[in-house]
Amino acid sequence: MSFKKNILLYMLMCISLFATAQDIPITKASFDAINLAYPGLEKVNKLFNAGEYNDAANALLTYYRNRKNIKHPDFNVGDEARFRGKDIGKANQVKADNALEHKFQPQKGYGYYDYGKDINWDFWPVKDNEVRWQLHRVTWWQPMGMAYRSSADEKYAKEWIFQFRDWANKNPLGKSKDNDSFAWRPLEVSERIQSLPGTFNLFVSSPNFTPSFLLEFLNLFNQQTDYIPKNYSTEGNHLLFEAQRVLGSGSIFPELKQAAAWRKSGIEVLNREIKKQVYPDGMQWELSPTYHVATIDIFLKAYNAAKLAGAEKEFPESYIKTVENMVIATANISFPDYNNPMFGDSWPVEKSSRIKAFAAWAKTFPQNEEIKYFATDGAAGALPNYLSHGLTSSGFYTFRNGWNDKSTVMILKASQPGEFHAQPDNGTFELWVKGRNFTPDAGCYLYSGDAEVTKKRNWYRQSRVHSTLTLDNQNMVITKAQQNKWFTALNKPSNNGEGAGKMDILTYTNPSYQDLNHQRSVLFIDQKYFLIIDQAIGKATGNLGVHFQLKEDSKPVFDKAKNKVYSTYSDGNNLLIQSLNADKITLNEEEGKVSYIYNQEIPRPAFVFEKPKRDNKTQNFISIVYPFEGSKAPEVAITENTGNSLEKGEINLTLTIDGIKRAVKTSLIK
Ligand code: CA
């Protein structure tokens, strides 16, 4: 044996002596969680049966260091070269290096705090619950693993192993009710079991990662995953996340005895919830486009985790079919710039990031030509074979004359009651014409917090800041729309003019208030403009208002004599909204705001057509929403309406627009 080899051996011994200093002895019980009959563990099993527990643990570590058939989506053994010497991003590097000094950032909204040389896991620098909960997500562990992969510096591995053990020692389940409520809140546990497998793969090749530590890791991972199904959150997205991650654990560590049961549990919950939370038309029950898309990702992440472990057949076919429907529903409620209306708690998206999302979805549904179309921005695949299209069980109605940047698209919400992220806004819509969203929803501005924050959030939730009808500016008490008619005239773009003379019609009734039904009809005339007929039906009395909001930069002209409002964009792409009532209507400006970014708001124009309701007689509003080219708004009037009978649901009138007559004759309800 050469001198060099001796030195090397000596060094290895030192390393292993140092590392084993904190190792706990390996016993028969150390293997309790592991299914030693799992294919690939034959050698481990043999040594275990011979009572050679140290050697069995060694063989198990060798197995994991060479395990390539189970794929993690981001980090795998054997792809070290992919990361060596590579930049892991400044934010990750800072997280990893601060972690070496026990400086952790518990939650993104706050900074780094020093948790002490002897880590104080109870430290609560800001009394925001999220700060204490999210500390236990240990989100800096994976960046430490990335820094290790990039630098090959053992300091990261030593420190991570130290912290893993320190966390385990100081936060055992059952330590106290208080500590359990933070460190063992099921959502936090699920965050850990989601990130730990990737971190495991990043560190498992380290000489500091000993056979004894491997068993400690697997046993704690086992305990944590096992804890969740017994303590699932009762509902909502927490439950979805937890189920998805339990399933993920069962997929990424199939060698654990509980793996099949975890997969089964996750699949059962997700399959039960997907049936409960997704309408037959593919919309998720929170009726917020942002949460709808987030839910697609949860369902698909679960499915793909199962797929990586070869367990996707454990999902029923209906599950993946539902997710496919959800993706198509997303396309239907998208404008040509890939944005969705900001209904409920929703936010705008960058076109590129939504295309990326479609591309990721397309991988699961490679045979779906429509998804392919949106995944490639139209370079491949095929458009849906419809234009205007209603998601009639959830109540999202899209009027559309095309799918490109020259198109006119209105998306209107007339829904069933929604869950947490929904607002009392039935009837509201966003109208997108030739690249411009003229009537963005106000958004939601903030989530939840103290009284001041809640007050600000509630401003955005008001019915009156949506394009719909209110009584005395109050919030709708009930949002439960009943669709009376949904008719679409054309299935293809009318670029040869065949849209002329055609009409798409929606009529729904919402029992908005005690003794007041709001019946709204929207006529998409000639695939070009909209007539909106609002009927306030019932014995309630008070002040009626039909509200509209415009984009922040639309610089509208308010013509109060003619009850007309129109934008003045210098590019000539403009919108007219006018009341065509023959009876007295008052046009009033209102406070308007819109929030595109969390905690940021901007003023914008808003207005209302108002009139009193003094008795049990139905009151009607007829408004035209007319996109036009140029700077001069068209002259619009109803010039003939002798056959008209809104009481009977019959429309029979003549519109005259810049001198050109257009007869409108249809039934609103039949
Ligand atoms: Ca809204």
XYZ file of C-alpha atoms and ligand atoms in Angstrom:
671
model
C 0.000 0.000 0.000
C 1.469 3.345 -1.021
C 1.967 6.221 1.354
C -0.593 8.254 -0.579
C -3.193 5.545 -0.183
C -2.416 5.316 3.531
C -2.955 9.013 3.973
C -6.201 8.776 2.077
C -7.389 5.893 4.223
C -6.403 7.757 7.349
C -8.304 10.822 6.195
C -11.364 8.769 5.414
C -11.188 7.183 8.855
C -10.937 10.607 10.465
C -13.902 11.854 8.496
C -15.949 8.836 9.383
C -14.849 9.010 13.040
C -15.785 12.664 13.171
C -19.091 12.070 11.498
C -19.950 9.048 13.572
C -19.266 11.013 16.733
C -22.899 12.039 16.726
C -24.206 8.878 15.115
C -26.572 6.800 17.124
C -26.012 3.033 17.157
C -27.763 1.102 14.428
C -30.075 -1.596 15.733
C -32.654 -3.954 14.334
C -35.338 -1.370 15.143
C -33.573 1.211 12.977
C -34.971 -0.677 9.965
C -38.551 -0.871 11.202
C -39.925 1.561 8.612
C -38.229 -0.083 5.634
C -39.700 -2.756 3.404
C -36.607 -4.938 2.987
C -38.406 -7.082 0.449
C -38.403 -4.124 -1.954
C -36.660 -4.984 -5.262
C -33.074 -3.754 -5.100
C -32.723 -4.244 -1.347
C -31.793 -7.941 -1.537
C -28.295 -7.379 -0.164
C -29.568 -5.136 2.631
C -32.128 -7.759 3.551
C -29.556 -10.548 3.623
C -27.225 -8.626 5.947
C -30.167 -7.582 8.103
C -31.314 -11.177 8.479
C -27.770 -12.132 9.424
C -27.910 -9.524 12.200
C -25.211 -7.422 10.515
C -27.045 -4.146 11.033
C -24.107 -1.804 10.393
C -23.308 -3.563 7.147
C -26.972 -3.592 6.193
C -27.128 0.193 6.736
C -23.977 0.563 4.636
C -25.549 -1.442 1.834
C -28.689 0.645 2.079
C -26.661 3.832 1.709
C -24.911 2.369 -1.323
C -28.346 1.570 -2.753
C -29.534 5.166 -2.349
C -26.290 6.607 -3.724
C -26.871 4.610 -6.884
C -30.635 4.767 -7.101
C -31.532 6.053 -10.573
C -34.865 4.455 -11.393
C -36.827 6.775 -9.069
C -36.671 10.269 -10.480
C -37.021 13.494 -8.552
C -38.284 16.385 -10.731
C -35.312 18.631 -9.859
C -32.437 16.866 -8.082
C -31.153 13.367 -8.654
C -28.144 11.273 -7.767
C -25.781 10.924 -10.665
C -26.359 14.402 -12.085
C -23.674 16.066 -9.957
C -21.892 17.359 -13.047
C -24.987 19.358 -13.957
C -24.471 21.552 -10.896
C -20.740 21.484 -10.209
C -19.334 25.002 -10.399
C -22.656 26.398 -11.566
C -24.217 29.540 -10.190
C -27.215 28.622 -8.035
C -28.610 32.162 -8.089
C -27.857 34.916 -5.645
C -30.937 34.385 -3.481
C -30.152 30.698 -3.009
C -26.491 31.356 -2.272
C -27.408 33.954 0.355
C -29.873 31.535 1.952
C -27.244 28.792 2.062
C -24.443 30.990 3.414
C -26.624 32.713 6.000
C -27.794 29.298 7.139
C -24.190 28.418 8.030
C -24.409 31.208 10.629
C -27.935 30.222 11.696
C -29.401 33.285 10.037
C -32.717 32.174 8.614
C -35.456 33.951 6.706
C -38.600 32.349 8.090
C -41.012 33.994 5.639
C -40.505 35.841 2.374
C -42.258 39.013 3.553
C -39.645 39.511 6.310
C -35.868 39.580 6.539
C -33.221 37.292 8.024
C -33.009 36.757 11.778
C -30.227 35.303 13.891
C -31.491 32.132 15.582
C -28.376 31.764 17.731
C -25.334 29.501 17.812
C -27.453 27.016 19.720
C -30.433 27.283 17.383
C -33.546 28.551 19.131
C -36.388 27.036 17.082
C -38.914 28.822 19.342
C -37.552 32.272 18.449
C -40.440 34.428 17.197
C -38.986 37.770 16.067
C -42.228 39.147 14.561
C -45.530 38.065 16.024
C -46.996 37.088 12.689
C -48.068 33.449 12.866
C -46.661 32.855 9.412
C -43.180 33.715 10.700
C -43.261 30.954 13.279
C -45.060 28.428 11.115
C -42.878 28.891 8.088
C -39.612 28.647 10.055
C -40.465 24.953 10.258
C -40.571 24.695 6.483
C -36.747 24.971 6.694
C -36.749 26.415 3.193
C -33.002 27.091 3.293
C -32.062 23.406 3.442
C -32.492 22.814 -0.269
C -30.408 25.897 -1.175
C -27.715 24.491 1.160
C -27.863 21.307 -0.881
C -27.584 23.277 -4.108
C -24.618 25.210 -2.732
C -23.052 21.879 -1.800
C -23.601 20.457 -5.281
C -22.136 23.563 -6.847
C -19.103 23.991 -4.571
C -18.501 20.428 -3.290
C -17.685 22.156 0.001
C -18.391 19.758 2.855
C -19.218 22.618 5.208
C -22.723 22.698 3.751
C -23.232 18.964 4.225
C -21.931 18.983 7.808
C -24.100 21.934 8.714
C -27.223 20.525 7.097
C -26.821 17.216 8.895
C -26.271 19.147 12.125
C -29.421 21.210 11.565
C -31.508 18.220 10.591
C -30.572 16.514 13.866
C -30.916 19.712 15.870
C -34.423 20.278 14.527
C -35.338 16.651 15.295
C -33.976 16.825 18.845
C -35.608 20.120 19.721
C -38.959 19.624 18.010
C -40.073 16.082 18.756
C -43.770 15.474 18.195
C -45.612 15.908 21.487
C -43.007 18.223 23.051
C -45.785 20.679 23.855
C -49.161 21.565 22.434
C -47.802 24.989 21.502
C -44.752 23.672 19.691
C -46.770 20.989 17.912
C -49.150 23.673 16.634
C -46.246 25.293 14.778
C -43.606 22.635 14.056
C -46.151 19.911 13.400
C -48.944 21.849 11.728
C -49.840 19.477 8.879
C -49.212 22.082 6.168
C -45.692 22.727 7.510
C -44.997 18.996 7.798
C -46.151 18.621 4.214
C -43.783 21.404 3.121
C -40.901 19.520 4.743
C -41.721 16.157 3.240
C -42.020 17.837 -0.138
C -38.574 19.431 -0.044
C -36.663 16.755 1.900
C -36.369 14.177 -0.922
C -34.628 16.698 -3.189
C -32.338 17.776 -0.335
C -31.643 14.109 0.384
C -30.528 13.544 -3.208
C -28.301 16.625 -3.091
C -26.429 15.448 0.022
C -26.570 11.651 -0.074
C -23.207 11.316 -1.818
C -21.406 13.319 0.887
C -18.930 11.370 3.060
C -20.596 13.110 6.004
C -23.855 11.394 5.104
C -23.302 8.241 7.172
C -25.296 4.994 7.214
C -26.519 5.921 10.682
C -27.692 9.343 9.489
C -29.456 7.678 6.575
C -31.576 5.667 9.004
C -32.242 8.731 11.150
C -33.344 10.575 8.040
C -35.600 7.809 6.785
C -37.179 7.281 10.205
C -37.989 10.957 10.711
C -39.213 11.254 7.129
C -41.388 8.226 7.766
C -42.775 9.671 10.983
C -43.570 13.009 9.338
C -45.313 11.583 6.303
C -47.214 9.105 8.428
C -48.412 11.957 10.643
C -50.221 13.827 7.864
C -53.008 11.429 6.824
C -53.927 11.093 10.503
C -54.070 14.880 10.793
C -55.226 16.113 7.376
C -56.597 19.675 7.289
C -60.346 19.574 6.908
C -60.581 21.265 3.516
C -59.359 23.837 1.063
C -55.971 24.137 -0.535
C -54.130 22.987 2.638
C -55.744 19.595 2.299
C -54.882 19.437 -1.403
C -51.251 20.323 -0.724
C -51.004 17.774 2.080
C -52.519 14.968 0.034
C -50.313 15.775 -2.946
C -47.191 15.655 -0.764
C -48.142 12.454 1.058
C -48.574 10.878 -2.347
C -45.210 12.356 -3.361
C -43.521 10.737 -0.341
C -44.986 7.373 -1.263
C -43.692 7.796 -4.774
C -40.177 9.043 -4.066
C -39.467 6.601 -1.192
C -41.283 3.454 -2.314
C -38.885 1.424 -0.134
C -40.726 2.532 2.991
C -43.359 0.126 4.303
C -46.087 2.787 4.298
C -45.366 4.004 0.752
C -48.277 2.237 -0.933
C -50.673 3.339 1.821
C -49.481 6.955 1.461
C -49.995 6.903 -2.272
C -53.433 5.428 -1.765
C -54.315 8.050 0.847
C -53.106 10.965 -1.300
C -54.899 9.635 -4.352
C -58.112 9.047 -2.388
C -58.148 12.586 -1.015
C -57.252 14.184 -4.327
C -59.762 12.106 -6.198
C -62.494 12.902 -3.692
C -61.616 16.617 -3.704
C -61.282 16.917 -7.471
C -64.860 15.664 -7.756
C -66.027 18.061 -5.068
C -63.981 21.125 -6.028
C -64.215 21.056 -9.803
C -67.428 21.778 -11.642
C -68.336 19.509 -14.576
C -67.231 22.329 -16.899
C -63.697 22.259 -15.458
C -63.703 25.357 -13.219
C -62.486 25.077 -9.634
C -65.050 26.084 -7.002
C -63.208 29.132 -5.672
C -64.135 30.781 -8.987
C -60.869 32.714 -9.045
C -58.806 32.171 -12.206
C -55.540 32.391 -10.228
C -56.600 29.682 -7.775
C -58.072 27.643 -10.589
C -54.648 27.501 -12.241
C -52.887 26.807 -8.918
C -55.207 23.860 -8.372
C -54.386 22.436 -11.794
C -50.755 22.467 -10.719
C -51.470 20.659 -7.437
C -53.471 17.942 -9.192
C -50.841 17.506 -11.892
C -47.896 17.560 -9.507
C -49.511 14.692 -7.637
C -50.164 12.786 -10.835
C -46.638 13.328 -12.128
C -45.101 12.279 -8.810
C -47.035 9.042 -9.087
C -45.902 8.710 -12.693
C -42.223 9.079 -11.765
C -42.706 6.167 -9.395
C -44.666 4.197 -11.991
C -47.799 4.492 -9.869
C -49.968 6.716 -12.091
C -52.273 3.779 -12.809
C -53.383 4.108 -9.193
C -55.312 7.210 -10.301
C -58.686 6.583 -11.916
C -58.981 7.759 -15.497
C -61.618 10.326 -14.500
C -59.000 12.191 -12.452
C -56.686 13.040 -15.290
C -59.634 13.700 -17.619
C -60.863 16.316 -15.124
C -57.467 18.020 -15.046
C -57.505 18.111 -18.853
C -60.919 19.807 -18.674
C -59.506 22.318 -16.209
C -56.743 23.210 -18.665
C -59.247 23.678 -21.495
C -61.450 25.785 -19.186
C -58.389 27.982 -18.560
C -58.005 28.514 -22.310
C -61.686 29.379 -22.611
C -61.477 32.077 -19.939
C -58.253 33.496 -21.391
C -57.931 36.643 -23.437
C -55.646 36.450 -26.473
C -52.815 37.857 -24.299
C -53.214 34.771 -22.064
C -54.579 36.783 -19.156
C -57.715 35.803 -17.304
C -60.225 38.152 -15.715
C -59.148 39.202 -12.210
C -62.351 37.824 -10.676
C -62.140 37.076 -6.950
C -58.605 36.949 -5.561
C -56.786 36.982 -8.865
C -53.724 38.542 -10.411
C -52.505 39.277 -13.930
C -49.946 36.925 -15.476
C -47.073 37.426 -17.866
C -47.873 35.868 -21.210
C -44.555 33.997 -21.203
C -45.159 32.407 -17.826
C -48.649 31.268 -18.782
C -47.332 29.813 -22.048
C -44.792 27.943 -19.906
C -47.625 26.614 -17.764
C -49.498 25.403 -20.849
C -46.268 23.816 -22.108
C -45.879 21.958 -18.809
C -49.506 20.830 -18.977
C -49.078 19.770 -22.598
C -46.478 17.203 -21.498
C -49.191 15.364 -19.596
C -51.655 15.675 -22.486
C -49.476 15.373 -25.592
C -52.411 14.190 -27.722
C -54.528 17.269 -26.972
C -54.193 19.615 -29.964
C -55.877 22.533 -28.195
C -53.470 22.477 -25.263
C -50.629 22.190 -27.773
C -51.921 25.321 -29.521
C -51.749 27.415 -26.330
C -48.477 25.798 -25.260
C -46.839 26.938 -28.504
C -48.591 30.304 -28.873
C -50.298 28.962 -31.981
C -47.205 27.531 -33.706
C -48.615 23.999 -33.480
C -51.824 22.280 -32.491
C -55.328 23.543 -33.200
C -57.728 26.114 -31.808
C -60.904 24.956 -30.070
C -63.728 24.532 -32.568
C -65.847 27.193 -30.882
C -65.826 30.942 -30.292
C -68.317 32.097 -27.660
C -68.490 29.376 -25.056
C -70.156 29.044 -21.684
C -68.796 27.160 -18.714
C -72.368 26.748 -17.662
C -72.047 24.772 -14.442
C -69.608 27.207 -12.817
C -71.037 30.245 -14.637
C -68.209 31.751 -16.690
C -69.511 32.969 -20.059
C -67.136 33.970 -22.827
C -68.313 36.022 -25.816
C -65.647 35.821 -28.454
C -65.265 36.636 -32.145
C -61.749 35.240 -32.435
C -58.653 34.016 -30.588
C -56.070 36.534 -31.784
C -54.954 40.058 -30.979
C -57.570 41.549 -33.332
C -60.405 39.881 -31.468
C -63.170 41.071 -29.177
C -63.606 38.965 -26.030
C -65.941 39.542 -23.091
C -65.822 37.181 -20.112
C -68.742 37.474 -17.714
C -69.287 35.784 -14.371
C -72.751 34.610 -13.333
C -71.971 31.856 -10.896
C -73.014 29.681 -8.052
C -71.769 30.739 -4.598
C -67.969 30.500 -4.580
C -65.565 29.474 -1.832
C -63.108 31.697 0.069
C -61.445 33.468 -2.860
C -64.718 34.490 -4.590
C -66.500 37.876 -4.337
C -70.192 39.006 -4.501
C -69.856 40.123 -8.116
C -72.294 38.193 -10.332
C -72.843 39.936 -13.622
C -69.412 41.528 -13.735
C -67.275 41.209 -16.835
C -64.002 42.123 -18.440
C -63.984 43.276 -22.059
C -60.842 42.887 -24.138
C -60.704 44.436 -27.623
C -57.731 44.394 -29.987
C -55.087 44.080 -27.307
C -56.724 46.268 -24.670
C -58.617 45.207 -21.572
C -61.048 48.136 -21.293
C -62.760 47.039 -18.093
C -60.353 45.182 -15.793
C -61.810 43.881 -12.552
C -60.558 45.831 -9.529
C -58.666 42.762 -8.280
C -58.246 42.129 -4.552
C -55.296 44.308 -3.376
C -54.677 42.482 -0.057
C -55.498 39.190 1.636
C -56.116 39.187 5.354
C -54.811 40.738 8.497
C -55.866 43.234 11.147
C -58.941 45.506 10.940
C -57.184 48.096 8.764
C -56.028 45.510 6.213
C -59.446 43.850 6.195
C -61.118 47.208 5.546
C -58.883 47.818 2.540
C -59.489 44.304 1.237
C -63.232 44.703 1.674
C -63.308 47.817 -0.513
C -62.262 45.594 -3.427
C -64.841 42.940 -2.621
C -67.814 45.317 -2.883
C -70.481 44.544 -5.466
C -70.604 48.242 -6.402
C -66.993 48.260 -7.653
C -67.972 45.579 -10.184
C -69.787 45.996 -13.494
C -73.164 44.911 -12.236
C -76.440 46.122 -10.713
C -76.760 47.068 -7.059
C -79.548 48.235 -4.748
C -78.529 51.155 -2.496
C -74.890 50.301 -3.340
C -75.078 47.329 -0.983
C -73.234 44.066 -1.504
C -75.282 41.312 -3.073
C -76.587 39.100 -0.338
C -76.878 36.099 -2.592
C -74.781 35.092 -5.568
C -76.564 32.156 -7.082
C -77.196 32.788 -10.736
C -79.839 30.857 -12.614
C -79.159 30.723 -16.311
C -82.268 31.366 -18.425
C -80.742 31.356 -21.881
C -77.352 30.790 -23.462
C -77.244 30.767 -27.219
C -74.226 31.025 -29.494
C -74.739 31.693 -33.186
C -71.352 30.997 -34.721
C -68.541 28.551 -34.203
C -65.926 30.171 -36.369
C -64.463 33.654 -36.742
C -66.578 35.903 -38.920
C -63.770 37.372 -40.993
C -65.936 37.068 -44.133
C -68.714 38.979 -42.471
C -70.980 36.045 -41.629
C -71.221 37.404 -38.102
C -73.451 40.188 -39.427
C -77.043 39.564 -38.498
C -76.009 37.013 -35.855
C -76.283 37.263 -32.117
C -75.014 35.405 -29.062
C -77.306 35.761 -26.051
C -76.954 35.155 -22.341
C -79.729 35.750 -19.825
C -79.412 34.843 -16.168
C -81.226 35.774 -12.975
C -79.449 36.402 -9.715
C -81.498 36.718 -6.488
C -79.145 39.518 -5.436
C -81.160 40.965 -2.527
C -84.145 40.242 -0.371
C -87.120 40.789 -2.717
C -84.951 41.836 -5.650
C -83.900 39.636 -8.532
C -81.388 40.993 -10.993
C -81.986 39.637 -14.472
C -79.193 40.501 -16.872
C -79.231 39.804 -20.601
C -76.167 40.315 -22.747
C -76.566 40.368 -26.532
C -73.369 40.101 -28.579
C -74.624 41.703 -31.771
C -73.026 41.023 -35.167
C -70.019 39.685 -33.199
C -69.099 43.292 -32.702
C -70.793 45.045 -29.792
C -72.970 44.380 -26.755
C -76.420 45.352 -25.584
C -76.839 44.826 -21.837
C -80.376 44.706 -20.477
C -80.738 44.796 -16.707
C -84.062 44.167 -15.028
C -84.635 44.764 -11.328
C -87.545 42.526 -10.444
C -89.318 42.359 -7.073
C -90.940 44.442 -4.426
C -87.760 45.866 -2.882
C -87.377 49.635 -3.144
C -84.306 51.850 -3.079
C -81.759 53.353 -5.414
C -80.721 51.154 -8.345
C -77.328 51.477 -9.949
C -75.708 49.783 -12.936
C -71.969 50.218 -12.450
C -69.077 50.212 -14.897
C -65.327 50.615 -14.442
C -62.739 51.568 -17.023
C -59.018 51.009 -17.387
C -56.855 53.479 -15.473
C -55.486 55.234 -18.578
C -58.725 55.485 -20.581
C -59.246 59.252 -19.954
C -62.990 59.019 -20.563
C -65.358 61.772 -21.627
C -68.454 61.866 -19.400
C -71.368 63.208 -21.436
C -74.025 63.549 -18.758
C -76.621 65.049 -21.114
C -76.555 61.920 -23.286
C -75.683 59.430 -20.517
C -72.649 58.346 -22.489
C -69.064 57.680 -21.480
C -66.264 56.910 -23.899
C -62.536 56.393 -23.758
C -60.109 58.610 -25.682
C -57.107 56.440 -26.491
C -54.947 58.140 -29.084
C -54.392 54.867 -30.969
C -58.093 54.968 -31.884
C -59.026 51.704 -30.156
C -61.866 53.006 -27.999
C -65.002 52.031 -26.131
C -68.392 53.681 -25.715
C -70.745 52.823 -22.870
C -74.105 54.539 -23.051
C -77.472 54.237 -21.368
C -80.265 53.995 -23.974
C -83.125 54.317 -21.502
C -86.024 56.550 -22.507
C -86.912 57.228 -18.864
C -84.803 59.382 -16.587
C -81.379 57.965 -15.756
C -78.603 59.785 -13.920
C -74.981 59.258 -14.870
C -72.671 59.680 -11.886
C -68.937 59.264 -11.540
C -67.764 56.974 -8.725
C -64.574 56.199 -6.862
C -62.596 53.676 -8.892
C -59.438 51.735 -8.114
C -57.587 48.774 -9.543
C -54.834 46.626 -8.068
C -52.580 44.599 -10.358
C -49.882 43.959 -7.718
C -50.245 42.923 -4.070
C -50.434 45.978 -1.792
C -50.393 48.406 -4.751
C -53.435 50.263 -6.040
C -54.096 52.916 -8.658
C -57.121 55.167 -9.207
C -59.223 54.593 -12.312
C -62.466 55.913 -13.795
C -65.746 54.383 -12.661
C -69.358 55.420 -13.089
C -72.942 54.370 -12.543
C -76.309 54.758 -14.270
C -78.820 55.332 -11.503
C -82.540 55.572 -10.954
C -84.875 54.987 -8.025
C -87.122 51.990 -7.541
C -90.142 53.254 -5.584
C -92.575 50.348 -5.850
C -92.897 46.710 -6.862
C -92.759 47.567 -10.570
C -89.828 46.107 -12.503
C -87.208 48.695 -13.468
C -85.103 48.264 -16.590
C -81.753 49.534 -17.806
C -80.581 49.218 -21.388
C -76.914 49.956 -21.986
C -74.801 49.629 -25.074
C -71.135 48.641 -24.806
C -69.676 49.549 -28.157
C -66.022 49.215 -29.214
C -65.205 51.739 -31.927
C -62.313 52.998 -34.019
C -61.253 56.640 -33.921
C -61.711 59.499 -31.509
C -65.370 60.283 -32.139
C -67.873 58.100 -30.323
C -70.779 56.990 -32.516
C -74.251 58.453 -32.091
C -76.460 55.658 -30.790
C -80.166 55.636 -30.031
C -83.134 53.303 -29.885
C -85.274 54.728 -32.660
C -88.128 52.219 -32.665
C -89.431 49.946 -29.915
C -93.182 49.567 -30.326
C -93.046 45.747 -30.315
C -90.686 45.621 -27.368
C -91.896 43.903 -24.200
C -89.269 43.291 -21.554
C -92.017 42.041 -19.220
C -92.606 39.150 -21.608
C -88.899 38.768 -22.288
C -89.361 39.955 -25.875
C -86.874 42.278 -27.481
C -88.094 44.034 -30.577
C -86.378 47.333 -31.219
C -84.281 49.209 -33.703
C -80.882 50.600 -32.873
C -79.613 53.447 -34.956
C -75.847 53.797 -34.898
C -74.421 56.756 -36.803
C -77.545 56.716 -38.954
C -77.446 52.986 -39.718
C -80.399 50.938 -38.498
C -80.045 47.528 -36.880
C -83.241 45.687 -35.914
C -82.874 43.558 -32.789
C -85.605 40.993 -32.375
C -85.280 38.021 -30.084
C -86.527 36.365 -26.953
C -84.380 36.923 -23.906
C -85.505 33.781 -22.196
C -86.575 31.267 -24.849
Ca -63.394 41.576 -8.245
